[in-house]
PDB file of C-alpha atoms in Angstrom:
ATOM      1  CA  UNK A   1       0.000   0.000   0.000  1.00 31.00           C
ATOM      2  CA  UNK A   2       1.054   3.619  -0.289  1.00 27.00           C
ATOM      3  CA  UNK A   3       1.389   6.081   2.561  1.00 31.00           C
ATOM      4  CA  UNK A   4       1.673   9.815   2.006  1.00 30.00           C
ATOM      5  CA  UNK A   5       4.005  11.643   4.350  1.00 30.00           C
ATOM      6  CA  UNK A   6       3.472  15.249   5.420  1.00 36.00           C
ATOM      7  CA  UNK A   7       5.833  16.442   2.694  1.00 35.00           C
ATOM      8  CA  UNK A   8       3.579  14.848   0.115  1.00 33.00           C
ATOM      9  CA  UNK A   9       5.933  12.025  -0.798  1.00 29.00           C
ATOM     10  CA  UNK A  10       4.199   8.767  -1.560  1.00 30.00           C
ATOM     11  CA  UNK A  11       6.163   5.871  -0.159  1.00 33.00           C
ATOM     12  CA  UNK A  12       5.264   2.279  -0.966  1.00 34.00           C
ATOM     13  CA  UNK A  13       5.252   0.182   2.175  1.00 33.00           C
ATOM     14  CA  UNK A  14       5.480  -3.555   2.108  1.00 36.00           C
ATOM     15  CA  UNK A  15       2.919  -4.879   4.547  1.00 33.00           C
ATOM     16  CA  UNK A  16       5.303  -7.608   5.677  1.00 41.00           C
ATOM     17  CA  UNK A  17       8.559  -9.244   4.805  1.00 49.00           C
ATOM     18  CA  UNK A  18       8.519 -11.907   7.455  1.00 58.00           C
ATOM     19  CA  UNK A  19       7.695 -15.483   6.567  1.00 58.00           C
ATOM     20  CA  UNK A  20       6.556 -18.196   8.955  1.00 51.00           C
ATOM     21  CA  UNK A  21       6.837 -21.856   8.030  1.00 50.00           C
ATOM     22  CA  UNK A  22       6.513 -25.111   9.918  1.00 51.00           C
ATOM     23  CA  UNK A  23       4.857 -25.908  13.201  1.00 50.00           C
ATOM     24  CA  UNK A  24       6.033 -24.885  16.644  1.00 55.00           C
ATOM     25  CA  UNK A  25       9.116 -26.789  17.770  1.00 51.00           C
ATOM     26  CA  UNK A  26       9.224 -29.182  20.687  1.00 50.00           C
ATOM     27  CA  UNK A  27      11.834 -28.988  23.408  1.00 53.00           C
ATOM     28  CA  UNK A  28      12.863 -32.614  22.819  1.00 62.00           C
ATOM     29  CA  UNK A  29      14.196 -31.797  19.347  1.00 82.00           C
ATOM     30  CA  UNK A  30      17.864 -31.085  18.875  1.00 93.00           C
ATOM     31  CA  UNK A  31      19.358 -28.346  16.696  1.00 95.00           C
ATOM     32  CA  UNK A  32      21.054 -29.472  13.495  1.00 94.00           C
ATOM     33  CA  UNK A  33      24.602 -28.471  12.637  1.00 94.00           C
ATOM     34  CA  UNK A  34      24.301 -25.011  11.079  1.00 94.00           C
ATOM     35  CA  UNK A  35      27.946 -24.735  10.019  1.00 95.00           C
ATOM     36  CA  UNK A  36      28.319 -23.325   6.526  1.00 97.00           C
ATOM     37  CA  UNK A  37      24.611 -23.028   5.865  1.00 98.00           C
ATOM     38  CA  UNK A  38      24.776 -19.243   5.702  1.00 98.00           C
ATOM     39  CA  UNK A  39      27.269 -19.209   2.825  1.00 98.00           C
ATOM     40  CA  UNK A  40      25.498 -22.096   1.117  1.00 98.00           C
ATOM     41  CA  UNK A  41      22.228 -20.158   1.202  1.00 98.00           C
ATOM     42  CA  UNK A  42      23.923 -17.058  -0.237  1.00 98.00           C
ATOM     43  CA  UNK A  43      25.373 -19.115  -3.092  1.00 98.00           C
ATOM     44  CA  UNK A  44      21.960 -20.614  -3.741  1.00 98.00           C
ATOM     45  CA  UNK A  45      20.332 -17.173  -3.781  1.00 98.00           C
ATOM     46  CA  UNK A  46      22.917 -15.966  -6.294  1.00 98.00           C
ATOM     47  CA  UNK A  47      22.233 -19.016  -8.465  1.00 98.00           C
ATOM     48  CA  UNK A  48      18.526 -18.152  -8.541  1.00 98.00           C
ATOM     49  CA  UNK A  49      19.275 -14.489  -9.254  1.00 98.00           C
ATOM     50  CA  UNK A  50      21.259 -15.536 -12.330  1.00 98.00           C
ATOM     51  CA  UNK A  51      18.228 -17.291 -13.865  1.00 98.00           C
ATOM     52  CA  UNK A  52      15.037 -16.110 -12.129  1.00 98.00           C
ATOM     53  CA  UNK A  53      12.711 -16.914 -15.029  1.00 98.00           C
ATOM     54  CA  UNK A  54      13.649 -20.589 -14.970  1.00 98.00           C
ATOM     55  CA  UNK A  55      13.205 -20.646 -11.188  1.00 98.00           C
ATOM     56  CA  UNK A  56       9.772 -19.041 -11.559  1.00 98.00           C
ATOM     57  CA  UNK A  57       8.747 -21.645 -14.105  1.00 97.00           C
ATOM     58  CA  UNK A  58       9.881 -24.526 -11.893  1.00 97.00           C
ATOM     59  CA  UNK A  59       7.912 -23.121  -8.970  1.00 97.00           C
ATOM     60  CA  UNK A  60       4.823 -22.039 -10.934  1.00 96.00           C
ATOM     61  CA  UNK A  61       4.814 -18.310 -10.287  1.00 95.00           C
ATOM     62  CA  UNK A  62       4.934 -15.299 -12.561  1.00 93.00           C
ATOM     63  CA  UNK A  63       8.296 -14.083 -13.789  1.00 95.00           C
ATOM     64  CA  UNK A  64       6.956 -10.562 -14.383  1.00 91.00           C
ATOM     65  CA  UNK A  65       9.542  -7.883 -13.504  1.00 93.00           C
ATOM     66  CA  UNK A  66      12.212 -10.520 -12.974  1.00 97.00           C
ATOM     67  CA  UNK A  67      15.514 -10.411 -14.823  1.00 97.00           C
ATOM     68  CA  UNK A  68      18.969 -11.820 -14.187  1.00 98.00           C
ATOM     69  CA  UNK A  69      20.870  -9.754 -11.633  1.00 98.00           C
ATOM     70  CA  UNK A  70      24.527  -9.799 -10.576  1.00 98.00           C
ATOM     71  CA  UNK A  71      25.665 -12.057  -7.778  1.00 98.00           C
ATOM     72  CA  UNK A  72      25.621 -10.458  -4.347  1.00 98.00           C
ATOM     73  CA  UNK A  73      28.938 -10.169  -2.527  1.00 98.00           C
ATOM     74  CA  UNK A  74      29.230 -11.914   0.825  1.00 98.00           C
ATOM     75  CA  UNK A  75      29.674  -9.169   3.406  1.00 98.00           C
ATOM     76  CA  UNK A  76      31.000 -10.231   6.834  1.00 98.00           C
ATOM     77  CA  UNK A  77      29.615  -7.124   8.509  1.00 98.00           C
ATOM     78  CA  UNK A  78      26.088  -7.767   7.226  1.00 98.00           C
ATOM     79  CA  UNK A  79      26.447 -11.438   8.142  1.00 98.00           C
ATOM     80  CA  UNK A  80      27.414 -10.542  11.720  1.00 98.00           C
ATOM     81  CA  UNK A  81      24.378  -8.263  12.101  1.00 98.00           C
ATOM     82  CA  UNK A  82      22.100 -10.905  10.556  1.00 98.00           C
ATOM     83  CA  UNK A  83      23.475 -13.611  12.867  1.00 98.00           C
ATOM     84  CA  UNK A  84      22.959 -11.469  15.963  1.00 98.00           C
ATOM     85  CA  UNK A  85      19.358 -10.751  14.915  1.00 98.00           C
ATOM     86  CA  UNK A  86      18.646 -14.453  14.292  1.00 98.00           C
ATOM     87  CA  UNK A  87      20.155 -15.303  17.676  1.00 98.00           C
ATOM     88  CA  UNK A  88      18.029 -12.611  19.324  1.00 98.00           C
ATOM     89  CA  UNK A  89      14.825 -14.038  17.834  1.00 98.00           C
ATOM     90  CA  UNK A  90      15.761 -17.578  18.865  1.00 98.00           C
ATOM     91  CA  UNK A  91      16.846 -16.598  22.381  1.00 98.00           C
ATOM     92  CA  UNK A  92      13.935 -14.288  23.152  1.00 98.00           C
ATOM     93  CA  UNK A  93      11.343 -16.312  21.225  1.00 98.00           C
ATOM     94  CA  UNK A  94       9.950 -13.642  18.919  1.00 97.00           C
ATOM     95  CA  UNK A  95       9.624 -13.216  15.164  1.00 97.00           C
ATOM     96  CA  UNK A  96       9.632  -9.610  14.013  1.00 96.00           C
ATOM     97  CA  UNK A  97      11.787  -7.003  12.324  1.00 95.00           C
ATOM     98  CA  UNK A  98      11.905  -4.814  15.434  1.00 95.00           C
ATOM     99  CA  UNK A  99      14.100  -6.280  18.170  1.00 97.00           C
ATOM    100  CA  UNK A 100      13.480  -6.124  21.939  1.00 96.00           C
ATOM    101  CA  UNK A 101      15.569  -2.938  22.118  1.00 95.00           C
ATOM    102  CA  UNK A 102      13.130  -1.250  19.734  1.00 96.00           C
ATOM    103  CA  UNK A 103      15.555  -1.090  16.803  1.00 97.00           C
ATOM    104  CA  UNK A 104      14.408  -1.774  13.253  1.00 97.00           C
ATOM    105  CA  UNK A 105      16.556  -3.304  10.479  1.00 97.00           C
ATOM    106  CA  UNK A 106      17.992  -0.079   9.053  1.00 97.00           C
ATOM    107  CA  UNK A 107      18.723   1.244  12.524  1.00 97.00           C
ATOM    108  CA  UNK A 108      20.510  -1.972  13.522  1.00 97.00           C
ATOM    109  CA  UNK A 109      22.826  -1.715  10.540  1.00 97.00           C
ATOM    110  CA  UNK A 110      23.717   1.888  11.320  1.00 96.00           C
ATOM    111  CA  UNK A 111      24.246   1.079  15.004  1.00 96.00           C
ATOM    112  CA  UNK A 112      26.618  -1.671  13.898  1.00 97.00           C
ATOM    113  CA  UNK A 113      28.573   0.852  11.828  1.00 96.00           C
ATOM    114  CA  UNK A 114      27.295  -0.089   8.385  1.00 97.00           C
ATOM    115  CA  UNK A 115      26.993   3.078   6.300  1.00 94.00           C
ATOM    116  CA  UNK A 116      23.672   3.182   4.478  1.00 96.00           C
ATOM    117  CA  UNK A 117      22.871   5.824   1.840  1.00 95.00           C
ATOM    118  CA  UNK A 118      21.731   9.104   3.361  1.00 92.00           C
ATOM    119  CA  UNK A 119      18.260   8.835   1.784  1.00 93.00           C
ATOM    120  CA  UNK A 120      17.486   5.563   3.591  1.00 96.00           C
ATOM    121  CA  UNK A 121      14.957   6.136   6.383  1.00 95.00           C
ATOM    122  CA  UNK A 122      16.148   5.476   9.914  1.00 95.00           C
ATOM    123  CA  UNK A 123      13.050   5.393  12.081  1.00 95.00           C
ATOM    124  CA  UNK A 124      12.253   2.221  14.046  1.00 93.00           C
ATOM    125  CA  UNK A 125       9.870   0.919  11.382  1.00 92.00           C
ATOM    126  CA  UNK A 126      12.232   1.542   8.483  1.00 94.00           C
ATOM    127  CA  UNK A 127      13.245  -1.602   6.619  1.00 95.00           C
ATOM    128  CA  UNK A 128      14.801  -1.577   3.173  1.00 96.00           C
ATOM    129  CA  UNK A 129      17.348  -4.289   3.971  1.00 98.00           C
ATOM    130  CA  UNK A 130      15.964  -7.324   5.818  1.00 98.00           C
ATOM    131  CA  UNK A 131      13.929 -10.452   5.069  1.00 97.00           C
ATOM    132  CA  UNK A 132      13.286 -13.011   7.788  1.00 97.00           C
ATOM    133  CA  UNK A 133      11.953 -16.560   7.872  1.00 97.00           C
ATOM    134  CA  UNK A 134      11.401 -19.183  10.546  1.00 97.00           C
ATOM    135  CA  UNK A 135      10.708 -22.876  10.880  1.00 97.00           C
ATOM    136  CA  UNK A 136      12.530 -24.070   7.743  1.00 97.00           C
ATOM    137  CA  UNK A 137      14.645 -27.197   8.146  1.00 94.00           C
ATOM    138  CA  UNK A 138      17.708 -25.552   6.589  1.00 97.00           C
ATOM    139  CA  UNK A 139      18.843 -22.247   5.128  1.00 97.00           C
ATOM    140  CA  UNK A 140      18.363 -23.203   1.467  1.00 98.00           C
ATOM    141  CA  UNK A 141      14.779 -24.181   2.232  1.00 98.00           C
ATOM    142  CA  UNK A 142      14.332 -20.828   3.978  1.00 98.00           C
ATOM    143  CA  UNK A 143      15.511 -19.016   0.842  1.00 98.00           C
ATOM    144  CA  UNK A 144      13.033 -21.020  -1.236  1.00 98.00           C
ATOM    145  CA  UNK A 145      10.232 -20.065   1.141  1.00 97.00           C
ATOM    146  CA  UNK A 146      11.104 -16.406   0.859  1.00 97.00           C
ATOM    147  CA  UNK A 147      11.366 -16.466  -2.935  1.00 97.00           C
ATOM    148  CA  UNK A 148       8.226 -18.493  -3.593  1.00 96.00           C
ATOM    149  CA  UNK A 149       6.352 -16.326  -1.075  1.00 92.00           C
ATOM    150  CA  UNK A 150       3.327 -18.594  -0.918  1.00 89.00           C
ATOM    151  CA  UNK A 151       0.453 -16.819   0.801  1.00 86.00           C
ATOM    152  CA  UNK A 152       2.167 -13.414   0.702  1.00 85.00           C
ATOM    153  CA  UNK A 153      -0.036 -11.246  -1.573  1.00 84.00           C
ATOM    154  CA  UNK A 154       2.572  -8.594  -2.380  1.00 88.00           C
ATOM    155  CA  UNK A 155       5.496 -11.056  -2.801  1.00 93.00           C
ATOM    156  CA  UNK A 156       7.651  -8.700  -0.767  1.00 93.00           C
ATOM    157  CA  UNK A 157      10.462 -11.189  -0.150  1.00 95.00           C
ATOM    158  CA  UNK A 158      10.770 -12.067  -3.822  1.00 97.00           C
ATOM    159  CA  UNK A 159      10.861  -8.409  -4.810  1.00 97.00           C
ATOM    160  CA  UNK A 160      13.576  -7.791  -2.245  1.00 97.00           C
ATOM    161  CA  UNK A 161      15.844 -10.786  -2.842  1.00 98.00           C
ATOM    162  CA  UNK A 162      15.471 -10.976  -6.633  1.00 98.00           C
ATOM    163  CA  UNK A 163      15.744  -7.183  -7.020  1.00 98.00           C
ATOM    164  CA  UNK A 164      12.422  -6.827  -8.815  1.00 97.00           C
ATOM    165  CA  UNK A 165      12.285  -3.166  -7.760  1.00 96.00           C
ATOM    166  CA  UNK A 166      14.940  -0.600  -8.794  1.00 95.00           C
ATOM    167  CA  UNK A 167      15.793   0.150  -5.159  1.00 95.00           C
ATOM    168  CA  UNK A 168      17.115  -3.364  -4.634  1.00 97.00           C
ATOM    169  CA  UNK A 169      19.153  -3.324  -7.831  1.00 97.00           C
ATOM    170  CA  UNK A 170      21.549  -1.006  -6.018  1.00 97.00           C
ATOM    171  CA  UNK A 171      22.123  -3.700  -3.382  1.00 98.00           C
ATOM    172  CA  UNK A 172      25.395  -5.515  -4.031  1.00 98.00           C
ATOM    173  CA  UNK A 173      26.082  -6.969  -0.562  1.00 98.00           C
ATOM    174  CA  UNK A 174      24.503  -9.851   1.345  1.00 98.00           C
ATOM    175  CA  UNK A 175      24.810 -11.426   4.766  1.00 98.00           C
ATOM    176  CA  UNK A 176      22.772 -14.284   6.204  1.00 98.00           C
ATOM    177  CA  UNK A 177      22.313 -15.276   9.830  1.00 98.00           C
ATOM    178  CA  UNK A 178      20.872 -18.479  11.264  1.00 98.00           C
ATOM    179  CA  UNK A 179      20.046 -19.509  14.816  1.00 98.00           C
ATOM    180  CA  UNK A 180      18.300 -22.365  16.566  1.00 98.00           C
ATOM    181  CA  UNK A 181      16.599 -22.769  19.920  1.00 97.00           C
ATOM    182  CA  UNK A 182      14.624 -26.016  20.418  1.00 97.00           C
ATOM    183  CA  UNK A 183      12.691 -24.375  23.248  1.00 96.00           C
ATOM    184  CA  UNK A 184      11.386 -21.565  21.028  1.00 97.00           C
ATOM    185  CA  UNK A 185       8.217 -21.503  18.978  1.00 97.00           C
ATOM    186  CA  UNK A 186       9.744 -22.013  15.520  1.00 97.00           C
ATOM    187  CA  UNK A 187      13.126 -23.499  16.505  1.00 97.00           C
ATOM    188  CA  UNK A 188      15.037 -22.176  13.453  1.00 98.00           C
ATOM    189  CA  UNK A 189      15.318 -18.480  12.567  1.00 98.00           C
ATOM    190  CA  UNK A 190      16.811 -16.986   9.399  1.00 98.00           C
ATOM    191  CA  UNK A 191      17.774 -13.416   8.548  1.00 98.00           C
ATOM    192  CA  UNK A 192      18.821 -12.239   5.073  1.00 98.00           C
ATOM    193  CA  UNK A 193      20.305  -8.747   4.855  1.00 98.00           C
ATOM    194  CA  UNK A 194      21.123  -6.991   1.593  1.00 98.00           C
ATOM    195  CA  UNK A 195      22.418  -3.469   1.151  1.00 98.00           C
ATOM    196  CA  UNK A 196      24.306  -1.150  -1.179  1.00 98.00           C
ATOM    197  CA  UNK A 197      28.047  -0.840  -0.604  1.00 96.00           C
ATOM    198  CA  UNK A 198      28.844   1.060   2.573  1.00 92.00           C
ATOM    199  CA  UNK A 199      29.089   4.809   1.985  1.00 77.00           C
ATOM    200  CA  UNK A 200      30.304   7.883   3.915  1.00 55.00           C
ATOM    201  CA  UNK A 201      30.761   7.624   7.702  1.00 58.00           C
ATOM    202  CA  UNK A 202      27.561   7.790   9.642  1.00 44.00           C
ATOM    203  CA  UNK A 203      28.409   6.576  13.118  1.00 47.00           C
ATOM    204  CA  UNK A 204      27.571   7.491  16.703  1.00 50.00           C
ATOM    205  CA  UNK A 205      24.231   9.117  15.995  1.00 47.00           C
ATOM    206  CA  UNK A 206      21.399   9.004  18.484  1.00 49.00           C
ATOM    207  CA  UNK A 207      17.781   8.347  17.670  1.00 45.00           C
ATOM    208  CA  UNK A 208      17.115  12.079  18.083  1.00 45.00           C
ATOM    209  CA  UNK A 209      19.741  13.225  15.590  1.00 42.00           C
ATOM    210  CA  UNK A 210      18.794  14.287  12.048  1.00 40.00           C
ATOM    211  CA  UNK A 211      20.458  11.203  10.573  1.00 40.00           C
ATOM    212  CA  UNK A 212      18.100   9.000  12.548  1.00 39.00           C
ATOM    213  CA  UNK A 213      14.997  10.694  11.198  1.00 39.00           C
ATOM    214  CA  UNK A 214      13.271   9.484   8.056  1.00 38.00           C
ATOM    215  CA  UNK A 215      14.933  10.902   4.966  1.00 37.00           C
ATOM    216  CA  UNK A 216      13.681  10.377   1.427  1.00 33.00           C
ATOM    217  CA  UNK A 217      14.625  11.467  -2.056  1.00 35.00           C
ATOM    218  CA  UNK A 218      11.771  12.767  -4.229  1.00 31.00           C
ATOM    219  CA  UNK A 219      10.898   9.309  -5.524  1.00 38.00           C
ATOM    220  CA  UNK A 220       8.918   6.332  -4.338  1.00 42.00           C
ATOM    221  CA  UNK A 221      10.956   4.042  -2.087  1.00 49.00           C
ATOM    222  CA  UNK A 222       9.838   0.521  -1.291  1.00 49.00           C
ATOM    223  CA  UNK A 223      10.014  -0.273   2.393  1.00 53.00           C
ATOM    224  CA  UNK A 224      10.003  -3.795   3.782  1.00 53.00           C
ATOM    225  CA  UNK A 225       7.534  -3.712   6.620  1.00 51.00           C
TER     226      UNK A 225
END
């Protein structure tokens, strides 16, 4: 849907970019070995991005607005932020973009020192970087769930990860985090972060500073809600 801000700018908001799958976990289950799954999932995502039309055909969804896009570069800084967010969801048993400290995805990246473009919004609800999934048996399956987006009317995850909107075509970096807690509701939690290359320094700003207020260029910007 579109929301008009006081300055008249229409911004397209994704209603959600969080995907649930599977049934609640049971405490008797044990976590699988997650070693290497993050990089494997990133390689798989890049494989799909290289031939999205064929992937769409195999999975019976429309390939409209899809085109081959360059491989995303594995970014250790994004991966560290994604891993901490996945661990937070698993440890505190929640599934949401906003963490218990009240920080949204864009804010978390800036707090971690990742330098987003100055026109990226930085309020708590701002999300132009993160897709999350839960309950999948492994990270590749989680990527499939996000790309197929079954039951998600606006296919927000697919638009994000396959760069079906111009905003995401500027994203060249990726990091993926995975965590497991057998005592949590969904057991496995997955976070995929993409972003443009880091830009000019933008560190040590408080939530009250101008750089932490929503900033937009005079164009529609898709936000992952």
